[in-house]
Structures are given as structure tokens and as C-alpha cells.
Coordinates of C-alpha atoms in Angstrom, one line a residue:
M806 CA -24.5 37.4 39.2
R807 CA -21.5 35.4 40.1
D808 CA -19.6 36.8 37.1
R809 CA -20.4 40.3 38.2
W810 CA -19.0 39.7 41.7
R811 CA -15.9 38.0 40.2
A812 CA -15.2 40.9 37.8
K813 CA -15.4 43.4 40.8
Q814 CA -13.1 41.2 42.9
D815 CA -10.4 40.8 40.2
G816 CA -10.3 44.5 39.6
T817 CA -10.5 44.3 35.8
G818 CA -13.6 46.4 35.6
K819 CA -14.6 44.6 32.4
K820 CA -18.3 44.2 31.9
T821 CA -19.7 40.8 32.7
P822 CA -22.2 39.2 30.3
V823 CA -24.9 40.0 32.9
D824 CA -23.9 43.7 33.1
A825 CA -23.8 43.9 29.3
L826 CA -27.3 42.4 29.1
L827 CA -28.7 44.8 31.8
D828 CA -27.2 47.7 29.9
Q829 CA -28.8 46.6 26.7
L830 CA -32.2 46.2 28.4
Q831 CA -31.9 49.6 29.9
S832 CA -31.0 51.0 26.5
L833 CA -34.1 49.3 25.1
K834 CA -36.3 50.9 27.8
D835 CA -34.6 54.3 27.1
D836 CA -35.2 54.1 23.4
D837 CA -38.7 52.6 23.6
P838 CA -40.4 53.6 27.0
A839 CA -43.4 51.4 26.1
S840 CA -41.3 48.3 25.8
I841 CA -41.6 45.6 28.4
V842 CA -38.8 43.8 30.2
V843 CA -39.4 41.0 32.7
L844 CA -36.8 39.0 34.5
S845 CA -37.7 35.8 36.3
H846 CA -35.4 34.0 38.7
D847 CA -35.2 30.9 40.8
P848 CA -34.9 32.2 44.4
Q849 CA -33.4 28.9 45.6
L850 CA -30.6 28.8 43.0
Y851 CA -30.1 32.5 42.8
M852 CA -30.2 32.3 39.0
I853 CA -32.0 34.1 36.3
Q854 CA -34.4 31.7 34.6
N855 CA -35.5 33.9 31.8
V856 CA -35.3 37.4 30.4
F857 CA -38.3 38.5 28.4
F858 CA -38.4 41.6 26.3
Q859 CA -41.0 43.1 23.9
T860 CA -41.0 46.4 22.1
L861 CA -44.1 48.4 21.3
D862 CA -43.9 47.2 17.6
M863 CA -43.8 43.5 18.8
R864 CA -46.8 44.1 21.1
M865 CA -48.7 45.7 18.3
S866 CA -48.1 42.6 16.1
L867 CA -49.5 40.4 18.8
E868 CA -52.5 42.6 19.2
K869 CA -53.2 42.7 15.4
F870 CA -52.7 38.9 14.9
P871 CA -53.6 37.1 18.1
E872 CA -55.0 34.0 16.6
V873 CA -51.8 31.9 16.2
L874 CA -48.8 32.1 18.7
V875 CA -45.7 30.2 17.6
M876 CA -42.8 29.4 20.0
D877 CA -39.5 28.5 18.6
T878 CA -36.1 28.0 20.3
T879 CA -33.2 29.1 18.2
Y880 CA -29.9 27.7 19.4
K881 CA -26.3 29.0 19.3
L882 CA -27.2 32.7 19.1
C883 CA -25.7 33.6 22.5
D884 CA -23.6 32.0 25.2
N885 CA -26.4 30.1 26.9
E886 CA -27.7 28.9 23.5
M887 CA -31.3 29.2 24.6
P888 CA -33.3 32.1 23.2
L889 CA -37.0 31.5 22.8
V890 CA -38.8 33.5 20.2
F891 CA -42.5 34.2 20.3
S892 CA -44.0 35.0 16.9
V893 CA -47.4 35.5 15.4
V894 CA -48.7 34.7 11.9
D895 CA -50.4 37.5 10.0
S896 CA -53.3 37.1 7.6
F897 CA -50.8 36.6 4.7
G898 CA -49.0 33.7 6.5
V899 CA -46.0 35.9 7.4
G900 CA -44.4 35.4 10.8
R901 CA -44.0 38.5 12.9
I902 CA -42.0 38.7 16.1
A903 CA -44.1 39.1 19.2
G904 CA -41.3 39.0 21.8
Y905 CA -38.0 37.4 22.8
C906 CA -37.2 35.5 25.8
L907 CA -33.8 34.2 26.8
I908 CA -34.3 31.0 28.8
I909 CA -32.0 28.9 30.8
S910 CA -33.7 25.6 30.0
K911 CA -36.7 24.2 28.2
K912 CA -38.2 22.9 31.5
K913 CA -42.0 23.3 31.7
E914 CA -41.8 25.8 34.6
V915 CA -39.3 28.0 32.8
V916 CA -41.3 28.1 29.5
T917 CA -44.5 28.6 31.5
A918 CA -42.9 31.6 33.3
S919 CA -41.9 32.9 29.8
L920 CA -45.5 32.7 28.6
E921 CA -46.6 34.4 31.7
A922 CA -44.2 37.2 31.0
L923 CA -45.7 37.5 27.5
T924 CA -49.1 38.1 29.1
K925 CA -47.7 41.4 30.6
G926 CA -47.6 42.8 27.1
F927 CA -50.9 41.1 26.0
P928 CA -53.2 40.6 29.0
N929 CA -55.9 38.8 26.9
L930 CA -53.5 35.9 26.2
A931 CA -54.7 32.9 28.1
V932 CA -52.0 30.6 29.3
T933 CA -54.2 27.6 30.1
N934 CA -52.1 24.4 29.6
P935 CA -48.8 25.0 27.9
L936 CA -46.7 22.1 26.7
C937 CA -49.4 19.4 26.8

């Protein structure tokens, strides 16, 4: 958000990374109205903690193969270097993407909030005690 304010103040009119992300998320919702987008933030730091998104196809993969949920962080794909990928394993042992979440850190509360965002697309998912 600070970047957005700075870009408006310096008059360049260039899109900030936050604006570009919000545009992409809006495009996702426009192309796939059944997709889910959840932003979580830290109200004390005024920072976005995570951005979760899931398309209808991703949600269907999770519904078809709910037995195993795999979480993996893949580094150096974006500026904050912290995407978190939720995937499921099908009956042939093949991984299928169940959702993406851009996270600011791997702290327990941030990852837990990401799992809670995943439950919006799959309410039967029980987040009982992550990261034991």
C-alpha cells in the first residue's frame, strides 16, 4: 500500500506491484467468476500477510482428491520470494494444484491464515493443528 501511495505522490502513474496484483486478481475473477480470492492482513502493521486464490478447476481437484494435502513453498518466483502452493495427490500419484497463496513469511499464524483461506474453497477441510 505504501508503494501505491508513493506512485501517486510522484506523479509517474506507473502501476505499483500491489496495483498489478489487484488487477490480476480482478482479471481472474472476471474470467472465472467461481474462483476464490482471499486477502488477509495484519491490522497493526497495515500489511497484507497473504493472498490466496483458487480457480474452479483447482477447487474441483481438491474435492476429487481430498485425502492428501501437500504444502510447498517455492522461492524466487516473485519479489517477496514467498509463494505457498497447496496441492493434492490423485489416485495415480500425480500432484494437482489446489490453490496458491502468496505469503509474507512462514510464521505459524500466517500459514494458518492461509489454510483457513483454503477452507473457503473446501469447507470440509479441517484445520486442526497445522505445523505440529
